[in-house]
Every structure is written in structure tokens, then in C-alpha cells.
């Protein structure tokens, strides 16, 4: 997989905390940022796929009527005494 270097502008206090997070996880800051960005991208891709599935279902519609061969009669459902 091809990689590309980037330059980031990060506030000093955030950078210091991020370095500590990476150190606590025993990984480099670069690896921490890469993992975080990959997770964000993966979640967005999953969301878009789910959204597209739901839109397709909405376009197709749903069959909401009861099956023709139901075992009950309307009168059985209501106690009309």
C-alpha cells in the first residue's frame, strides 16, 4: 500500500497530549494519527453503505398487508357483545 507524507498544523498543547497518548499505547504519533484517521474513514464508509441500503429499501417499499390466508376472522378480534 502506498503512503504519502503530510504536514499538519496542530496546537502545541494538543500535540503534547497526543504524544503522551501514543507513548502510553507504545506506538508512534504517526501510527496513532494513522489509526485514528483510518477509523474515521471506515466508519464514514459503513455509514454511507447503510444509508444507501436504507434508501434502496425505502424506494422499493414494504408489503404491509396481512397474508390472504389468516386463521382468524374480524369478528374474533373484537368482543362485540
PDB file of C-alpha atoms in Angstrom:
ATOM      1  CA  UNK A   1       0.000   0.000   0.000  1.00  0.00           C
ATOM      2  CA  UNK A   2       1.339   3.380  -0.984  1.00  0.00           C
ATOM      3  CA  UNK A   3       1.865   6.004   1.708  1.00  0.00           C
ATOM      4  CA  UNK A   4       2.197   9.748   1.478  1.00  0.00           C
ATOM      5  CA  UNK A   5       3.729  12.137   3.980  1.00  0.00           C
ATOM      6  CA  UNK A   6       1.659  15.126   5.088  1.00  0.00           C
ATOM      7  CA  UNK A   7       2.330  18.221   7.135  1.00  0.00           C
ATOM      8  CA  UNK A   8      -0.085  19.057   9.928  1.00  0.00           C
ATOM      9  CA  UNK A   9      -0.537  22.196  11.960  1.00  0.00           C
ATOM     10  CA  UNK A  10      -1.562  21.160  15.479  1.00  0.00           C
ATOM     11  CA  UNK A  11      -1.815  23.264  18.609  1.00  0.00           C
ATOM     12  CA  UNK A  12       1.160  22.628  20.907  1.00  0.00           C
ATOM     13  CA  UNK A  13      -0.949  21.527  23.870  1.00  0.00           C
ATOM     14  CA  UNK A  14      -2.869  19.033  21.738  1.00  0.00           C
ATOM     15  CA  UNK A  15       0.344  17.718  20.189  1.00  0.00           C
ATOM     16  CA  UNK A  16       1.891  17.185  23.622  1.00  0.00           C
ATOM     17  CA  UNK A  17      -1.160  15.225  24.809  1.00  0.00           C
ATOM     18  CA  UNK A  18      -1.254  13.204  21.584  1.00  0.00           C
ATOM     19  CA  UNK A  19       2.403  12.268  22.022  1.00  0.00           C
ATOM     20  CA  UNK A  20       1.618  11.034  25.530  1.00  0.00           C
ATOM     21  CA  UNK A  21      -1.315   9.001  24.210  1.00  0.00           C
ATOM     22  CA  UNK A  22       0.928   7.401  21.604  1.00  0.00           C
ATOM     23  CA  UNK A  23       3.611   6.713  24.203  1.00  0.00           C
ATOM     24  CA  UNK A  24       1.059   5.081  26.523  1.00  0.00           C
ATOM     25  CA  UNK A  25      -0.032   2.825  23.652  1.00  0.00           C
ATOM     26  CA  UNK A  26       3.590   2.084  22.774  1.00  0.00           C
ATOM     27  CA  UNK A  27       3.173   3.362  19.195  1.00  0.00           C
ATOM     28  CA  UNK A  28       4.467   6.333  17.267  1.00  0.00           C
ATOM     29  CA  UNK A  29       2.493   9.537  16.933  1.00  0.00           C
ATOM     30  CA  UNK A  30       2.324   8.867  13.199  1.00  0.00           C
ATOM     31  CA  UNK A  31       0.805   5.436  13.823  1.00  0.00           C
ATOM     32  CA  UNK A  32      -1.704   6.883  16.319  1.00  0.00           C
ATOM     33  CA  UNK A  33      -2.845   9.512  13.835  1.00  0.00           C
ATOM     34  CA  UNK A  34      -2.984   6.978  11.005  1.00  0.00           C
ATOM     35  CA  UNK A  35      -5.109   4.563  13.051  1.00  0.00           C
ATOM     36  CA  UNK A  36      -7.448   7.361  14.088  1.00  0.00           C
ATOM     37  CA  UNK A  37      -7.911   8.613  10.532  1.00  0.00           C
ATOM     38  CA  UNK A  38      -8.438   5.075   9.228  1.00  0.00           C
ATOM     39  CA  UNK A  39     -11.134   4.509  11.847  1.00  0.00           C
ATOM     40  CA  UNK A  40     -12.923   7.748  10.908  1.00  0.00           C
ATOM     41  CA  UNK A  41     -12.837   6.875   7.203  1.00  0.00           C
ATOM     42  CA  UNK A  42     -14.028   3.292   7.841  1.00  0.00           C
ATOM     43  CA  UNK A  43     -16.946   4.489   9.973  1.00  0.00           C
ATOM     44  CA  UNK A  44     -17.959   7.002   7.307  1.00  0.00           C
ATOM     45  CA  UNK A  45     -17.844   4.310   4.606  1.00  0.00           C
ATOM     46  CA  UNK A  46     -20.010   1.987   6.742  1.00  0.00           C
ATOM     47  CA  UNK A  47     -22.475   4.811   7.346  1.00  0.00           C
ATOM     48  CA  UNK A  48     -22.766   5.594   3.633  1.00  0.00           C
ATOM     49  CA  UNK A  49     -23.324   1.911   2.800  1.00  0.00           C
ATOM     50  CA  UNK A  50     -26.031   1.604   5.468  1.00  0.00           C
ATOM     51  CA  UNK A  51     -27.641   4.816   4.286  1.00  0.00           C
ATOM     52  CA  UNK A  52     -27.695   3.584   0.681  1.00  0.00           C
ATOM     53  CA  UNK A  53     -29.228   0.247   1.756  1.00  0.00           C
ATOM     54  CA  UNK A  54     -31.973   2.039   3.658  1.00  0.00           C
ATOM     55  CA  UNK A  55     -32.694   4.422   0.783  1.00  0.00           C
ATOM     56  CA  UNK A  56     -32.996   1.449  -1.571  1.00  0.00           C
ATOM     57  CA  UNK A  57     -35.425  -0.263   0.817  1.00  0.00           C
ATOM     58  CA  UNK A  58     -37.476   2.920   1.031  1.00  0.00           C
ATOM     59  CA  UNK A  59     -37.608   3.202  -2.762  1.00  0.00           C
ATOM     60  CA  UNK A  60     -38.722  -0.428  -3.081  1.00  0.00           C
ATOM     61  CA  UNK A  61     -41.322  -0.037  -0.359  1.00  0.00           C
ATOM     62  CA  UNK A  62     -42.671  -2.648   2.026  1.00  0.00           C
ATOM     63  CA  UNK A  63     -45.529  -5.110   1.793  1.00  0.00           C
ATOM     64  CA  UNK A  64     -47.568  -4.197   4.854  1.00  0.00           C
ATOM     65  CA  UNK A  65     -50.829  -6.077   4.288  1.00  0.00           C
ATOM     66  CA  UNK A  66     -51.573  -9.292   6.103  1.00  0.00           C
ATOM     67  CA  UNK A  67     -51.306 -12.576   4.254  1.00  0.00           C
ATOM     68  CA  UNK A  68     -54.503 -13.655   2.482  1.00  0.00           C
ATOM     69  CA  UNK A  69     -54.735 -16.884   4.457  1.00  0.00           C
ATOM     70  CA  UNK A  70     -55.016 -15.654   8.016  1.00  0.00           C
ATOM     71  CA  UNK A  71     -56.623 -18.083  10.500  1.00  0.00           C
ATOM     72  CA  UNK A  72     -58.829 -15.531  12.242  1.00  0.00           C
ATOM     73  CA  UNK A  73     -61.969 -13.642  11.379  1.00  0.00           C
ATOM     74  CA  UNK A  74     -62.584  -9.980  12.032  1.00  0.00           C
ATOM     75  CA  UNK A  75     -65.349 -10.813  14.479  1.00  0.00           C
ATOM     76  CA  UNK A  76     -62.917 -12.955  16.501  1.00  0.00           C
ATOM     77  CA  UNK A  77     -60.673  -9.937  17.096  1.00  0.00           C
ATOM     78  CA  UNK A  78     -63.371  -7.790  18.668  1.00  0.00           C
ATOM     79  CA  UNK A  79     -65.644  -8.825  21.505  1.00  0.00           C
ATOM     80  CA  UNK A  80     -68.937  -7.305  20.352  1.00  0.00           C
ATOM     81  CA  UNK A  81     -71.500  -8.493  22.852  1.00  0.00           C
TER      82      UNK A  81
END
